[in-house]
mmCIF file of C-alpha atoms in Angstrom:
data_model
loop_
_atom_site.group_PDB
_atom_site.id
_atom_site.type_symbol
_atom_site.label_atom_id
_atom_site.label_comp_id
_atom_site.label_asym_id
_atom_site.label_seq_id
_atom_site.Cartn_x
_atom_site.Cartn_y
_atom_site.Cartn_z
ATOM 1 C CA MET A 1 92.070 95.038 81.168
ATOM 2 C CA GLY A 2 89.609 93.840 83.788
ATOM 3 C CA ARG A 3 92.356 93.815 86.374
ATOM 4 C CA GLN A 4 93.243 97.442 85.712
ATOM 5 C CA ILE A 5 89.626 98.529 85.969
ATOM 6 C CA ILE A 6 89.225 96.591 89.225
ATOM 7 C CA LEU A 7 92.390 98.181 90.667
ATOM 8 C CA PHE A 8 91.210 101.621 89.631
ATOM 9 C CA SER A 9 87.780 101.004 91.191
ATOM 10 C CA ILE A 10 89.335 99.855 94.464
ATOM 11 C CA LEU A 11 91.568 102.931 94.664
ATOM 12 C CA LEU A 12 88.681 105.217 93.725
ATOM 13 C CA ASN A 13 86.552 103.757 96.515
ATOM 14 C CA CYS A 14 89.437 104.055 99.007
ATOM 15 C CA PHE A 15 90.012 107.704 98.091
ATOM 16 C CA THR A 16 86.278 108.452 98.305
ATOM 17 C CA PHE A 17 85.983 106.777 101.693
ATOM 18 C CA VAL A 18 89.018 108.574 103.088
ATOM 19 C CA ALA A 19 87.872 111.887 101.642
ATOM 20 C CA GLN A 20 84.476 111.545 103.305
ATOM 21 C CA LYS A 21 86.110 110.804 106.634
ATOM 22 C CA THR A 22 88.328 113.872 106.421
ATOM 23 C CA LYS A 23 86.131 116.398 104.633
ATOM 24 C CA ASN A 24 85.475 118.422 107.747
ATOM 25 C CA ALA A 25 88.805 117.833 109.369
ATOM 26 C CA SER A 26 90.997 120.092 107.278
ATOM 27 C CA ASN A 27 90.351 123.637 106.149
ATOM 28 C CA ASP A 28 93.289 123.650 103.770
ATOM 29 C CA ASN A 29 92.377 123.354 100.134
ATOM 30 C CA TYR A 30 95.504 122.277 98.291
ATOM 31 C CA PHE A 31 93.927 122.175 94.829
ATOM 32 C CA ARG A 32 93.715 125.733 93.543
ATOM 33 C CA PRO A 33 94.674 127.802 90.506
ATOM 34 C CA GLY A 34 98.420 128.055 90.043
ATOM 35 C CA LEU A 35 99.090 124.510 91.177
ATOM 36 C CA ILE A 36 101.806 122.629 89.286
ATOM 37 C CA LYS A 37 101.651 118.847 89.560
ATOM 38 C CA ALA A 38 104.115 116.236 88.389
ATOM 39 C CA SER A 39 104.998 112.630 88.908
ATOM 40 C CA ALA A 40 106.531 109.574 87.303
ATOM 41 C CA THR A 41 105.296 106.050 87.788
ATOM 42 C CA ILE A 42 105.050 102.565 86.336
ATOM 43 C CA THR A 43 102.051 101.999 84.086
ATOM 44 C CA THR A 44 100.547 98.721 83.005
ATOM 45 C CA GLY A 45 98.530 98.421 79.820
ATOM 46 C CA ARG A 46 96.387 96.055 77.828
ATOM 47 C CA MET A 47 96.645 96.273 74.050
ATOM 48 C CA LEU A 48 93.064 95.699 72.972
ATOM 49 C CA GLN A 49 93.493 94.475 69.389
ATOM 50 C CA ASN A 50 97.072 93.310 69.690
ATOM 51 C CA LYS A 51 96.293 91.036 72.666
ATOM 52 C CA ALA A 52 99.343 91.910 74.747
ATOM 53 C CA ASN A 53 100.080 93.228 78.231
ATOM 54 C CA SER A 54 102.362 96.225 78.063
ATOM 55 C CA ILE A 55 104.640 98.019 80.510
ATOM 56 C CA TYR A 56 105.338 101.758 80.329
ATOM 57 C CA LEU A 57 107.130 104.380 82.349
ATOM 58 C CA ASN A 58 104.763 107.307 82.633
ATOM 59 C CA GLY A 59 105.511 110.921 83.525
ATOM 60 C CA PHE A 60 103.246 113.967 83.558
ATOM 61 C CA LEU A 61 103.315 117.694 84.196
ATOM 62 C CA GLU A 62 100.058 119.528 84.882
ATOM 63 C CA TYR A 63 99.133 123.144 85.527
ATOM 64 C CA VAL A 64 95.843 124.152 87.150
ATOM 65 C CA VAL A 65 94.550 127.277 85.406
ATOM 66 C CA ASP A 66 91.182 127.586 87.058
ATOM 67 C CA GLU A 67 89.260 126.171 89.998
ATOM 68 C CA ASN A 68 88.073 123.355 87.771
ATOM 69 C CA TYR A 69 90.387 123.131 84.766
ATOM 70 C CA SER A 70 93.956 122.183 84.078
ATOM 71 C CA PHE A 71 96.338 121.472 81.211
ATOM 72 C CA ARG A 72 98.426 118.374 81.234
ATOM 73 C CA GLY A 73 101.343 117.050 79.197
ATOM 74 C CA GLU A 74 102.235 113.411 79.461
ATOM 75 C CA ILE A 75 104.647 110.828 78.118
ATOM 76 C CA PHE A 76 104.453 107.039 78.149
ATOM 77 C CA GLN A 77 107.760 105.355 77.389
ATOM 78 C CA PHE A 78 107.284 101.749 76.293
ATOM 79 C CA ILE A 79 109.475 99.282 78.201
ATOM 80 C CA ASP A 80 108.278 95.837 77.173
ATOM 81 C CA ALA A 81 105.195 93.662 76.696
ATOM 82 C CA LYS A 82 104.032 90.114 77.098
ATOM 83 C CA TYR A 83 102.546 89.061 73.759
ATOM 84 C CA SER A 84 100.077 86.334 72.978
ATOM 85 C CA GLY A 85 100.048 84.024 69.990
ATOM 86 C CA SER A 86 97.607 86.286 68.167
ATOM 87 C CA SER A 87 99.670 89.473 68.594
ATOM 88 C CA SER A 88 100.454 90.939 65.187
ATOM 89 C CA PHE A 89 102.628 93.879 66.285
ATOM 90 C CA THR A 90 105.419 92.574 68.491
ATOM 91 C CA ASN A 91 108.711 93.741 69.927
ATOM 92 C CA PRO A 92 109.109 97.305 68.678
ATOM 93 C CA ASN A 93 112.660 98.574 69.065
ATOM 94 C CA TYR A 94 111.335 101.792 70.496
ATOM 95 C CA MET A 95 107.863 103.142 71.193
ATOM 96 C CA ASN A 96 106.442 106.018 73.124
ATOM 97 C CA ARG A 97 103.279 108.040 73.397
ATOM 98 C CA ILE A 98 103.192 111.798 73.948
ATOM 99 C CA TYR A 99 99.972 113.656 74.795
ATOM 100 C CA PHE A 100 98.785 117.104 75.728
ATOM 101 C CA GLY A 101 95.270 118.133 76.673
ATOM 102 C CA GLY A 102 92.785 119.623 79.083
ATOM 103 C CA PHE A 103 91.112 118.259 82.190
ATOM 104 C CA ARG A 104 87.957 119.077 84.107
ATOM 105 C CA HIS A 105 88.111 118.447 87.852
ATOM 106 C CA PHE A 106 85.036 117.631 89.894
ATOM 107 C CA GLY A 107 84.602 117.492 93.632
ATOM 108 C CA LYS A 108 85.091 119.675 96.668
ATOM 109 C CA ASN A 109 88.019 120.107 99.003
ATOM 110 C CA ASN A 110 91.003 117.892 98.349
ATOM 111 C CA PHE A 111 89.418 114.901 96.651
ATOM 112 C CA LYS A 112 88.991 115.372 92.899
ATOM 113 C CA ILE A 113 87.693 113.256 90.083
ATOM 114 C CA ALA A 114 89.146 114.380 86.769
ATOM 115 C CA THR A 115 88.186 113.626 83.203
ATOM 116 C CA GLY A 116 90.029 114.838 80.180
ATOM 117 C CA ALA A 117 90.976 114.416 76.570
ATOM 118 C CA GLN A 118 94.483 114.655 75.190
ATOM 119 C CA MET A 119 95.813 114.792 71.663
ATOM 120 C CA GLY A 120 99.136 113.320 70.759
ATOM 121 C CA VAL A 121 101.209 110.897 68.775
ATOM 122 C CA LEU A 122 102.541 107.412 69.047
ATOM 123 C CA MET A 123 106.121 107.029 67.831
ATOM 124 C CA ALA A 124 107.476 103.594 67.072
ATOM 125 C CA ASP A 125 110.598 102.124 65.558
ATOM 126 C CA TYR A 126 109.852 98.671 64.216
ATOM 127 C CA ASP A 127 111.673 95.848 62.403
ATOM 128 C CA HIS A 128 109.405 94.415 59.730
ATOM 129 C CA THR A 129 111.993 92.045 58.497
ATOM 130 C CA SER A 130 115.563 91.362 59.380
ATOM 131 C CA TYR A 131 116.667 93.929 56.803
ATOM 132 C CA GLU A 132 113.954 96.585 57.012
ATOM 133 C CA ARG A 133 113.592 98.893 59.968
ATOM 134 C CA GLN A 134 111.194 101.813 59.901
ATOM 135 C CA PHE A 135 110.153 104.688 62.138
ATOM 136 C CA TYR A 136 106.449 105.505 62.353
ATOM 137 C CA VAL A 137 104.577 108.448 63.800
ATOM 138 C CA ALA A 138 100.891 107.747 64.301
ATOM 139 C CA PRO A 139 98.304 110.313 65.421
ATOM 140 C CA SER A 140 96.686 109.376 68.677
ATOM 141 C CA PHE A 141 94.282 110.620 71.317
ATOM 142 C CA ALA A 142 93.672 109.687 74.935
ATOM 143 C CA LEU A 143 90.540 109.757 77.085
ATOM 144 C CA LYS A 144 91.202 109.748 80.797
ATOM 145 C CA LEU A 145 89.424 109.229 84.073
ATOM 146 C CA GLY A 146 91.385 109.980 87.216
ATOM 147 C CA ALA A 147 91.091 110.348 90.961
ATOM 148 C CA ASP A 148 93.403 112.566 92.988
ATOM 149 C CA TYR A 149 93.599 113.026 96.707
ATOM 150 C CA TYR A 150 95.656 116.008 97.868
ATOM 151 C CA VAL A 151 97.023 115.313 101.319
ATOM 152 C CA TRP A 152 99.489 118.137 101.882
ATOM 153 C CA ASP A 153 101.068 121.210 100.289
ATOM 154 C CA TYR A 154 103.451 119.017 98.325
ATOM 155 C CA PHE A 155 101.943 115.517 97.995
ATOM 156 C CA HIS A 156 98.932 113.845 96.451
ATOM 157 C CA PHE A 157 97.864 110.271 95.750
ATOM 158 C CA PHE A 158 96.546 109.532 92.290
ATOM 159 C CA ALA A 159 95.033 106.786 90.147
ATOM 160 C CA ASN A 160 94.390 107.155 86.403
ATOM 161 C CA LEU A 161 92.693 105.002 83.812
ATOM 162 C CA SER A 162 93.317 105.940 80.173
ATOM 163 C CA TYR A 163 92.035 104.772 76.858
ATOM 164 C CA VAL A 164 94.532 105.555 74.094
ATOM 165 C CA ASN A 165 93.643 105.206 70.443
ATOM 166 C CA SER A 166 96.271 104.836 67.751
ATOM 167 C CA THR A 167 96.781 103.152 64.400
ATOM 168 C CA ILE A 168 100.142 102.563 62.761
ATOM 169 C CA ARG A 169 99.681 102.648 59.011
ATOM 170 C CA GLY A 170 101.877 101.718 56.090
ATOM 171 C CA THR A 171 103.600 98.646 57.385
ATOM 172 C CA GLN A 172 104.303 95.702 55.100
ATOM 173 C CA THR A 173 101.428 93.815 56.651
ATOM 174 C CA GLY A 174 99.039 96.765 56.497
ATOM 175 C CA LYS A 175 97.784 98.788 59.414
ATOM 176 C CA HIS A 176 98.119 97.890 63.055
ATOM 177 C CA LYS A 177 95.589 99.199 65.502
ATOM 178 C CA ILE A 178 97.229 99.638 68.909
ATOM 179 C CA ASP A 179 94.500 100.880 71.212
ATOM 180 C CA GLU A 180 95.276 100.391 74.866
ATOM 181 C CA ILE A 181 93.818 100.684 78.317
ATOM 182 C CA LEU A 182 96.504 102.067 80.628
ATOM 183 C CA PHE A 183 96.442 102.123 84.394
ATOM 184 C CA SER A 184 98.742 104.137 86.606
ATOM 185 C CA ALA A 185 98.733 105.031 90.275
ATOM 186 C CA GLY A 186 101.108 106.346 92.877
ATOM 187 C CA LEU A 187 102.460 109.325 94.732
ATOM 188 C CA GLY A 188 102.421 112.714 93.023
ATOM 189 C CA PHE A 189 104.168 115.958 93.845
ATOM 190 C CA GLN A 190 102.859 119.504 93.586
ATOM 191 C CA ILE A 191 103.731 123.088 94.353
ATOM 192 C CA ASN A 192 101.487 126.110 94.517
ATOM 193 C CA THR A 193 102.776 129.036 92.510
ATOM 194 C CA GLU A 194 100.099 131.452 93.677
ATOM 195 C CA LYS A 195 99.033 132.406 97.195
ATOM 196 C CA MET B 1 131.725 107.310 144.623
ATOM 197 C CA VAL B 2 131.410 109.009 141.254
ATOM 198 C CA ASN B 3 133.591 111.865 142.546
ATOM 199 C CA VAL B 4 136.303 109.473 143.639
ATOM 200 C CA LEU B 5 136.184 107.741 140.278
ATOM 201 C CA LEU B 6 136.221 111.068 138.466
ATOM 202 C CA ASN B 7 139.197 112.349 140.471
ATOM 203 C CA ASP B 8 141.063 109.147 139.794
ATOM 204 C CA LEU B 9 140.358 109.442 136.112
ATOM 205 C CA LEU B 10 141.316 113.129 136.009
ATOM 206 C CA LEU B 11 144.588 112.517 137.700
ATOM 207 C CA ASN B 12 145.712 109.324 136.031
ATOM 208 C CA LYS B 13 144.009 108.379 132.801
ATOM 209 C CA LYS B 14 143.027 110.974 130.232
ATOM 210 C CA ASN B 15 141.793 108.366 127.749
ATOM 211 C CA SER B 16 139.676 106.689 130.360
ATOM 212 C CA LEU B 17 138.131 110.063 131.199
ATOM 213 C CA LYS B 18 137.010 110.488 127.630
ATOM 214 C CA LYS B 19 135.408 107.066 127.695
ATOM 215 C CA PHE B 20 133.724 107.830 130.965
ATOM 216 C CA LEU B 21 132.299 111.126 129.693
ATOM 217 C CA VAL B 22 131.040 109.525 126.505
ATOM 218 C CA ALA B 23 129.369 106.741 128.488
ATOM 219 C CA TYR B 24 127.929 109.285 130.933
ATOM 220 C CA PHE B 25 126.314 111.440 128.263
ATOM 221 C CA TYR B 26 125.035 108.387 126.409
ATOM 222 C CA GLY B 27 123.502 107.222 129.646
ATOM 223 C CA ILE B 28 121.842 110.591 130.194
ATOM 224 C CA SER B 29 120.515 110.477 126.612
ATOM 225 C CA PHE B 30 118.973 107.051 127.087
ATOM 226 C CA LEU B 31 117.447 108.062 130.398
ATOM 227 C CA SER B 32 115.782 110.991 128.633
ATOM 228 C CA LEU B 33 114.106 108.573 126.232
ATOM 229 C CA SER B 34 111.990 107.251 129.055
ATOM 230 C CA GLN B 35 110.557 110.736 129.650
ATOM 231 C CA PRO B 36 107.389 111.952 127.899
ATOM 232 C CA LEU B 37 108.221 113.629 124.592
ATOM 233 C CA LYS B 38 107.756 117.402 124.682
ATOM 234 C CA ILE B 39 105.616 118.266 121.654
ATOM 235 C CA LYS B 40 105.395 122.008 121.040
ATOM 236 C CA ASN B 41 102.418 122.436 118.711
ATOM 237 C CA ASN B 42 101.506 119.349 116.754
ATOM 238 C CA GLU B 43 103.315 116.174 115.741
ATOM 239 C CA SER B 44 105.020 117.775 112.762
ATOM 240 C CA GLY B 45 108.765 117.324 113.077
ATOM 241 C CA ILE B 46 108.794 114.151 115.127
ATOM 242 C CA LEU B 47 111.573 111.713 114.307
ATOM 243 C CA SER B 48 110.882 108.051 115.113
ATOM 244 C CA LEU B 49 113.093 105.009 114.853
ATOM 245 C CA GLY B 50 111.795 101.496 114.400
ATOM 246 C CA VAL B 51 112.245 97.925 113.331
ATOM 247 C CA ARG B 52 109.898 95.845 111.251
ATOM 248 C CA THR B 53 109.265 92.331 110.095
ATOM 249 C CA THR B 54 107.761 91.534 106.724
ATOM 250 C CA VAL B 55 105.763 88.769 105.111
ATOM 251 C CA SER B 56 106.010 88.823 101.336
ATOM 252 C CA LEU B 57 103.569 87.167 98.985
ATOM 253 C CA PHE B 58 105.180 87.082 95.547
ATOM 254 C CA ASN B 59 101.863 86.505 93.900
ATOM 255 C CA ASP B 60 102.767 87.780 90.425
ATOM 256 C CA SER B 61 105.994 85.865 90.181
ATOM 257 C CA GLU B 62 107.049 82.431 89.023
ATOM 258 C CA THR B 63 108.908 82.280 92.308
ATOM 259 C CA GLY B 64 105.581 82.396 94.041
ATOM 260 C CA ASN B 65 106.694 81.181 97.434
ATOM 261 C CA PHE B 66 105.991 82.796 100.724
ATOM 262 C CA GLY B 67 108.836 85.045 101.900
ATOM 263 C CA THR B 68 109.783 86.559 105.223
ATOM 264 C CA GLY B 69 111.948 89.517 106.021
ATOM 265 C CA ALA B 70 113.363 91.878 108.573
ATOM 266 C CA GLY B 71 114.242 95.520 108.376
ATOM 267 C CA GLY B 72 114.347 98.912 109.927
ATOM 268 C CA GLN B 73 113.056 102.364 109.265
ATOM 269 C CA PHE B 74 112.874 105.896 110.486
ATOM 270 C CA ARG B 75 109.972 108.298 110.250
ATOM 271 C CA ILE B 76 109.963 112.042 109.843
ATOM 272 C CA GLN B 77 106.551 113.615 110.253
ATOM 273 C CA LEU B 78 106.067 116.588 107.909
ATOM 274 C CA ALA B 79 102.651 117.813 109.029
ATOM 275 C CA GLU B 80 99.960 116.849 111.480
ATOM 276 C CA ARG B 81 98.397 114.534 108.922
ATOM 277 C CA VAL B 82 101.436 113.644 106.815
ATOM 278 C CA ASN B 83 104.279 111.368 107.822
ATOM 279 C CA THR B 84 107.129 109.752 105.878
ATOM 280 C CA ASP B 85 108.646 106.280 106.272
ATOM 281 C CA TRP B 86 112.236 105.656 105.123
ATOM 282 C CA PHE B 87 112.845 101.937 105.181
ATOM 283 C CA PHE B 88 115.197 99.058 104.459
ATOM 284 C CA ASP B 89 113.983 95.449 104.176
ATOM 285 C CA TYR B 90 115.856 92.178 103.783
ATOM 286 C CA LEU B 91 113.628 89.336 102.543
ATOM 287 C CA THR B 92 114.223 85.680 101.781
ATOM 288 C CA ALA B 93 112.016 83.093 100.050
ATOM 289 C CA ASP B 94 112.247 79.625 98.553
ATOM 290 C CA VAL B 95 112.098 79.116 94.789
ATOM 291 C CA LYS B 96 110.480 75.802 93.797
ATOM 292 C CA GLU B 97 112.289 74.017 96.637
ATOM 293 C CA ILE B 98 115.572 73.935 94.702
ATOM 294 C CA ALA B 99 116.708 77.537 94.991
ATOM 295 C CA ASN B 100 116.311 80.552 97.214
ATOM 296 C CA ARG B 101 115.692 84.188 96.636
ATOM 297 C CA THR B 102 116.940 87.235 98.543
ATOM 298 C CA ASP B 103 115.456 90.693 98.094
ATOM 299 C CA TYR B 104 116.737 93.986 99.441
ATOM 300 C CA HIS B 105 114.328 96.934 99.465
ATOM 301 C CA ILE B 106 115.271 100.509 100.194
ATOM 302 C CA GLY B 107 112.621 103.169 99.790
ATOM 303 C CA TRP B 108 110.236 105.703 101.171
ATOM 304 C CA SER B 109 106.484 106.141 101.625
ATOM 305 C CA VAL B 110 104.240 109.074 102.369
ATOM 306 C CA LEU B 111 101.642 108.322 105.054
ATOM 307 C CA PHE B 112 98.406 110.266 105.297
ATOM 308 C CA TYR B 113 96.269 110.136 108.447
ATOM 309 C CA PRO B 114 92.607 110.691 107.493
ATOM 310 C CA TYR B 115 91.229 110.301 110.994
ATOM 311 C CA LEU B 116 92.745 112.174 113.910
ATOM 312 C CA LYS B 117 91.668 112.749 117.452
ATOM 313 C CA GLU B 118 93.382 113.224 120.771
ATOM 314 C CA LYS B 119 94.834 110.168 122.462
ATOM 315 C CA GLN B 120 93.738 107.693 119.812
ATOM 316 C CA LEU B 121 94.689 104.047 120.205
ATOM 317 C CA PHE B 122 94.357 103.275 116.489
ATOM 318 C CA LYS B 123 95.722 105.788 114.011
ATOM 319 C CA PRO B 124 94.888 104.530 110.496
ATOM 320 C CA TYR B 125 96.653 105.752 107.376
ATOM 321 C CA ILE B 126 96.972 105.313 103.647
ATOM 322 C CA LEU B 127 100.363 105.328 101.964
ATOM 323 C CA ALA B 128 102.115 105.569 98.627
ATOM 324 C CA GLY B 129 105.784 105.663 97.788
ATOM 325 C CA HIS B 130 108.783 104.478 95.829
ATOM 326 C CA CYS B 131 111.365 101.785 96.323
ATOM 327 C CA PHE B 132 114.621 100.520 94.826
ATOM 328 C CA ASP B 133 115.400 96.836 94.991
ATOM 329 C CA TYR B 134 118.047 94.218 94.442
ATOM 330 C CA THR B 135 117.083 90.564 93.890
ATOM 331 C CA HIS B 136 119.407 87.564 93.974
ATOM 332 C CA ILE B 137 118.266 84.016 93.109
ATOM 333 C CA VAL B 138 120.673 81.136 93.625
ATOM 334 C CA GLU B 139 120.347 77.369 93.290
ATOM 335 C CA ASN B 140 120.633 75.629 96.668
ATOM 336 C CA SER B 141 123.000 72.884 95.540
ATOM 337 C CA ASN B 142 125.073 75.018 93.175
ATOM 338 C CA ARG B 143 125.907 78.489 94.435
ATOM 339 C CA THR B 144 127.528 79.429 91.129
ATOM 340 C CA ASN B 145 124.170 79.108 89.359
ATOM 341 C CA PHE B 146 122.536 82.419 90.178
ATOM 342 C CA ALA B 147 120.674 85.349 88.631
ATOM 343 C CA GLU B 148 120.351 88.898 89.889
ATOM 344 C CA ARG B 149 118.631 92.124 89.004
ATOM 345 C CA TRP B 150 118.082 95.694 90.083
ATOM 346 C CA SER B 151 114.576 97.094 89.880
ATOM 347 C CA SER B 152 112.509 100.074 90.918
ATOM 348 C CA ALA B 153 109.031 99.927 92.354
ATOM 349 C CA VAL B 154 105.994 101.903 93.399
ATOM 350 C CA GLN B 155 103.801 100.903 96.293
ATOM 351 C CA MET B 156 100.404 101.777 97.768
ATOM 352 C CA GLY B 157 98.730 100.468 100.877
ATOM 353 C CA ILE B 158 96.919 100.964 104.131
ATOM 354 C CA GLY B 159 97.908 100.528 107.739
ATOM 355 C CA THR B 160 97.394 101.622 111.286
ATOM 356 C CA HIS B 161 99.574 102.627 114.208
ATOM 357 C CA ILE B 162 98.521 101.203 117.530
ATOM 358 C CA ASN B 163 99.704 103.761 120.066
ATOM 359 C CA LEU B 164 100.903 101.824 123.078
ATOM 360 C CA THR B 165 102.295 104.892 124.839
ATOM 361 C CA GLN B 166 102.823 108.523 123.820
ATOM 362 C CA ARG B 167 106.206 107.596 122.305
ATOM 363 C CA LEU B 168 105.819 103.938 121.407
ATOM 364 C CA ASP B 169 103.626 102.493 118.679
ATOM 365 C CA PHE B 170 103.048 99.158 117.020
ATOM 366 C CA THR B 171 102.267 99.358 113.313
ATOM 367 C CA VAL B 172 100.432 96.923 111.046
ATOM 368 C CA MET B 173 100.517 97.656 107.326
ATOM 369 C CA GLY B 174 99.615 95.990 104.037
ATOM 370 C CA GLN B 175 101.010 97.333 100.793
ATOM 371 C CA TYR B 176 101.098 96.218 97.187
ATOM 372 C CA MET B 177 104.453 96.830 95.549
ATOM 373 C CA ILE B 178 104.975 96.556 91.802
ATOM 374 C CA HIS B 179 108.544 96.184 90.506
ATOM 375 C CA LEU B 180 109.896 97.080 87.105
ATOM 376 C CA GLY B 181 113.156 95.381 86.219
ATOM 377 C CA ASN B 182 114.851 92.691 84.212
ATOM 378 C CA GLU B 183 112.944 89.461 84.138
ATOM 379 C CA ILE B 184 114.243 86.485 86.109
ATOM 380 C CA HIS B 185 112.233 83.428 85.186
ATOM 381 C CA PRO B 186 113.622 80.335 86.939
ATOM 382 C CA GLU B 187 112.652 76.986 85.442
ATOM 383 C CA VAL B 188 113.619 73.413 86.185
ATOM 384 C CA VAL B 189 114.902 71.680 83.056
ATOM 385 C CA ASN B 190 116.362 68.156 83.330
ATOM 386 C CA ASN B 191 116.483 68.548 87.083
ATOM 387 C CA GLN B 192 118.559 71.723 86.782
ATOM 388 C CA LEU B 193 117.638 75.327 87.411
ATOM 389 C CA VAL B 194 117.815 77.551 84.349
ATOM 390 C CA TYR B 195 116.862 81.186 83.950
ATOM 391 C CA THR B 196 114.825 82.023 80.869
ATOM 392 C CA ASN B 197 113.538 85.287 79.511
ATOM 393 C CA ASN B 198 110.302 85.484 77.553
ATOM 394 C CA HIS B 199 110.425 89.223 77.018
ATOM 395 C CA ASN B 200 112.124 90.764 74.029
ATOM 396 C CA HIS B 201 113.601 93.698 75.915
ATOM 397 C CA GLY B 202 114.162 91.616 79.029
ATOM 398 C CA ALA B 203 111.901 93.699 81.257
ATOM 399 C CA SER B 204 109.004 92.546 83.358
ATOM 400 C CA LEU B 205 106.608 93.680 86.023
ATOM 401 C CA GLU B 206 106.393 91.733 89.238
ATOM 402 C CA GLY B 207 103.995 92.627 91.999
ATOM 403 C CA HIS B 208 103.835 91.375 95.532
ATOM 404 C CA LEU B 209 101.822 91.998 98.612
ATOM 405 C CA LEU B 210 103.821 92.911 101.702
ATOM 406 C CA ILE B 211 102.484 92.671 105.221
ATOM 407 C CA ASN B 212 104.622 94.651 107.663
ATOM 408 C CA LEU B 213 104.600 94.576 111.437
ATOM 409 C CA GLY B 214 106.738 97.194 113.107
ATOM 410 C CA ILE B 215 107.465 98.882 116.392
ATOM 411 C CA HIS B 216 108.587 102.509 116.578
ATOM 412 C CA TYR B 217 109.785 104.938 119.173
ATOM 413 C CA LYS B 218 109.522 108.700 118.909
ATOM 414 C CA ILE B 219 112.976 110.153 119.535
ATOM 415 C CA ILE B 220 112.741 113.923 119.201
ATOM 416 C CA ASP B 221 110.571 116.778 117.963
ATOM 417 C CA LEU B 222 112.925 118.224 115.347
ATOM 418 C CA TRP B 223 111.215 121.495 114.546
ATOM 419 C CA GLY B 224 108.585 121.774 117.177
ATOM 420 C CA GLY B 225 105.413 121.642 115.117
ATOM 421 C CA LYS B 226 106.062 124.732 113.033
#
């Protein structure tokens, strides 16, 4: 978890530094109402109670409705995890997280800090025993902090840190709390639908 | 002299004439590369070709040895502040002194120039992009004992061009690349190399820091800074 926060902090500082250097250099403001953003990237996570390091593929689609607000849908597809000896929920056959929510964007020009909340579900298929396999849908929510730097009409760099809360209930061993800190960063794509 | 040669070729050898004309126009093309590049508006549209050498630090991997590589790339600049690198890298590294590892990277990065001015020697940039990779690990003394995987990666980094002339630049870049693929975990058991997998689904993340040194030459302004 510490590593993800450090990585996010480094990227945030880099974006801030670069944005300050370029704030007067470009008159183009790429972030404006009507913008559609999307990307897919690799996400690393730390399961807080389950003591495991997870790997997800993460994709999002976002629409900017106002100068400061946007809606965003997002999916995290679980790939694998490295578990510790104290992990109680291990090796799901299938797991993903789906979220939708709103974001507030702060900052001028093309460098934006965004915070948001998303509601969603965690879906997991899990073998409790060798003969019992069950599918669970657990309500979940996500709190996010992100930094975006829009560099052109069609590209932006991004870094996001998310806290996701979820509890799988009704398993043979009781409930499993699977809160995670997720970190993702990379190259995003966007198009402006309004002039 | 050229006229005599040309007449001879015209009269006697049609195939030789073709070769001569091809060589002639190639020669003209190369001579034009030594001329200053005509840039119409800004640097948008410039195509560059280059080669690069890479130092790879596999710092997240069990195969944590120092690797070196060679490769090539071309650049297409999309806007005054935005460029794209399209690259191929071939990297080799030792694995615990009993095996070796070969990585092939093919990918692209978007470069953003935050600081621009006329005739700048250093042109710094930040980058992010995607990459597809093939990894092959083989035991040195037994070539039949190998493991391989395909993976995809994302990378972010910083770098700078050092503009030696209007058309020629030297580039220094550092980027962190994180790969998602099947896990290859080489271990020495009873003096033999075995590949184990600690992950249930067989997937793992592996990050490494790449230091690239490259030299590039601007070939043509494709769309004249529109």
